[in-house]
Amino acid sequence: MANHKSALKRIRQSAAKRLQNRFYHKTARSAMKNLKAEENKTTAVEQLPKVISLLDKLAKKNIIHKNKAANLKSKLAKHVNSLA
């Protein structure tokens, strides 16, 4: 265990940040899953900007890599455009 006050504080901060990051990442994954399961094009078109925004926020906070976010957004857009 750490001996310095600053190291103990850093442990507390990183644990709190880890929980926040897990929550944001899980929320985005659930939103993507719901969008992929959507079969109605109009609702999918409404959901797409919200999901893209979540992915951009994850990339901005370095929770996921920016290229991964771009790949996911591209796949989701393809899916939405393929709906009839």
mmCIF file of C-alpha atoms in Angstrom:
data_model
loop_
_atom_site.group_PDB
_atom_site.id
_atom_site.type_symbol
_atom_site.label_atom_id
_atom_site.label_comp_id
_atom_site.label_asym_id
_atom_site.label_seq_id
_atom_site.Cartn_x
_atom_site.Cartn_y
_atom_site.Cartn_z
ATOM 1 C CA MET A 1 0.000 0.000 0.000
ATOM 2 C CA ALA A 2 1.123 3.552 -0.653
ATOM 3 C CA ASN A 3 2.810 5.550 2.084
ATOM 4 C CA HIS A 4 2.447 9.125 0.821
ATOM 5 C CA LYS A 5 -0.684 11.222 1.167
ATOM 6 C CA SER A 6 -0.525 12.184 -2.486
ATOM 7 C CA ALA A 7 -0.301 8.538 -3.554
ATOM 8 C CA LEU A 8 -3.306 7.634 -1.406
ATOM 9 C CA LYS A 9 -5.276 10.503 -2.943
ATOM 10 C CA ARG A 10 -4.247 9.399 -6.438
ATOM 11 C CA ILE A 11 -5.545 5.883 -5.677
ATOM 12 C CA ARG A 12 -8.890 7.317 -4.567
ATOM 13 C CA GLN A 13 -9.108 9.542 -7.643
ATOM 14 C CA SER A 14 -8.240 6.780 -10.092
ATOM 15 C CA ALA A 15 -10.788 4.427 -8.527
ATOM 16 C CA ALA A 16 -13.549 7.046 -8.843
ATOM 17 C CA LYS A 17 -12.535 7.871 -12.420
ATOM 18 C CA ARG A 18 -12.482 4.167 -13.309
ATOM 19 C CA LEU A 19 -16.085 3.774 -12.145
ATOM 20 C CA GLN A 20 -17.171 6.823 -14.163
ATOM 21 C CA ASN A 21 -15.402 5.533 -17.280
ATOM 22 C CA ARG A 22 -16.995 2.098 -16.904
ATOM 23 C CA PHE A 23 -20.426 3.708 -16.616
ATOM 24 C CA TYR A 24 -19.943 5.880 -19.722
ATOM 25 C CA HIS A 25 -18.514 2.977 -21.734
ATOM 26 C CA LYS A 26 -21.330 0.625 -20.740
ATOM 27 C CA THR A 27 -23.934 3.278 -21.542
ATOM 28 C CA ALA A 28 -22.481 3.751 -25.014
ATOM 29 C CA ARG A 29 -22.299 -0.008 -25.636
ATOM 30 C CA SER A 30 -25.942 -0.403 -24.617
ATOM 31 C CA ALA A 31 -26.954 2.459 -26.909
ATOM 32 C CA MET A 32 -25.077 0.852 -29.817
ATOM 33 C CA LYS A 33 -26.700 -2.508 -29.104
ATOM 34 C CA ASN A 34 -30.161 -0.915 -29.095
ATOM 35 C CA LEU A 35 -29.429 0.901 -32.346
ATOM 36 C CA LYS A 36 -28.219 -2.293 -34.048
ATOM 37 C CA ALA A 37 -31.349 -4.109 -32.904
ATOM 38 C CA GLU A 38 -33.599 -1.352 -34.248
ATOM 39 C CA GLU A 39 -35.521 -2.333 -37.377
ATOM 40 C CA ASN A 40 -37.515 0.862 -37.921
ATOM 41 C CA LYS A 41 -35.525 3.335 -39.997
ATOM 42 C CA THR A 42 -37.139 6.493 -38.622
ATOM 43 C CA THR A 43 -36.331 5.671 -34.994
ATOM 44 C CA ALA A 44 -32.852 4.499 -35.974
ATOM 45 C CA VAL A 45 -32.201 7.814 -37.740
ATOM 46 C CA GLU A 46 -33.300 9.632 -34.573
ATOM 47 C CA GLN A 47 -31.050 7.508 -32.347
ATOM 48 C CA LEU A 48 -27.941 7.695 -34.540
ATOM 49 C CA PRO A 49 -26.825 11.265 -33.608
ATOM 50 C CA LYS A 50 -27.181 10.483 -29.899
ATOM 51 C CA VAL A 51 -25.041 7.358 -30.203
ATOM 52 C CA ILE A 52 -22.459 9.198 -32.300
ATOM 53 C CA SER A 53 -22.305 11.882 -29.630
ATOM 54 C CA LEU A 54 -21.674 9.266 -26.939
ATOM 55 C CA LEU A 55 -18.866 7.731 -28.993
ATOM 56 C CA ASP A 56 -17.294 11.136 -29.601
ATOM 57 C CA LYS A 57 -17.356 11.859 -25.873
ATOM 58 C CA LEU A 58 -15.668 8.519 -25.136
ATOM 59 C CA ALA A 59 -12.960 9.266 -27.683
ATOM 60 C CA LYS A 60 -12.468 12.789 -26.350
ATOM 61 C CA LYS A 61 -11.959 11.447 -22.819
ATOM 62 C CA ASN A 62 -9.572 8.725 -24.093
ATOM 63 C CA ILE A 63 -11.857 5.951 -22.894
ATOM 64 C CA ILE A 64 -11.729 4.518 -26.407
ATOM 65 C CA HIS A 65 -9.327 5.346 -29.236
ATOM 66 C CA LYS A 66 -10.457 7.955 -31.745
ATOM 67 C CA ASN A 67 -10.044 5.521 -34.657
ATOM 68 C CA LYS A 68 -12.188 2.931 -32.888
ATOM 69 C CA ALA A 69 -14.871 5.564 -32.409
ATOM 70 C CA ALA A 70 -14.663 6.432 -36.110
ATOM 71 C CA ASN A 71 -14.959 2.766 -37.108
ATOM 72 C CA LEU A 72 -17.959 2.223 -34.848
ATOM 73 C CA LYS A 73 -19.692 5.360 -36.146
ATOM 74 C CA SER A 74 -19.110 4.230 -39.720
ATOM 75 C CA LYS A 75 -20.560 0.762 -39.071
ATOM 76 C CA LEU A 76 -23.593 2.213 -37.320
ATOM 77 C CA ALA A 77 -24.206 4.668 -40.155
ATOM 78 C CA LYS A 78 -23.984 1.807 -42.679
ATOM 79 C CA HIS A 79 -26.475 -0.180 -40.642
ATOM 80 C CA VAL A 80 -28.941 2.690 -40.432
ATOM 81 C CA ASN A 81 -28.638 3.416 -44.163
ATOM 82 C CA SER A 82 -29.244 -0.258 -45.008
ATOM 83 C CA LEU A 83 -32.592 -0.290 -43.194
ATOM 84 C CA ALA A 84 -35.630 -0.199 -45.447
#
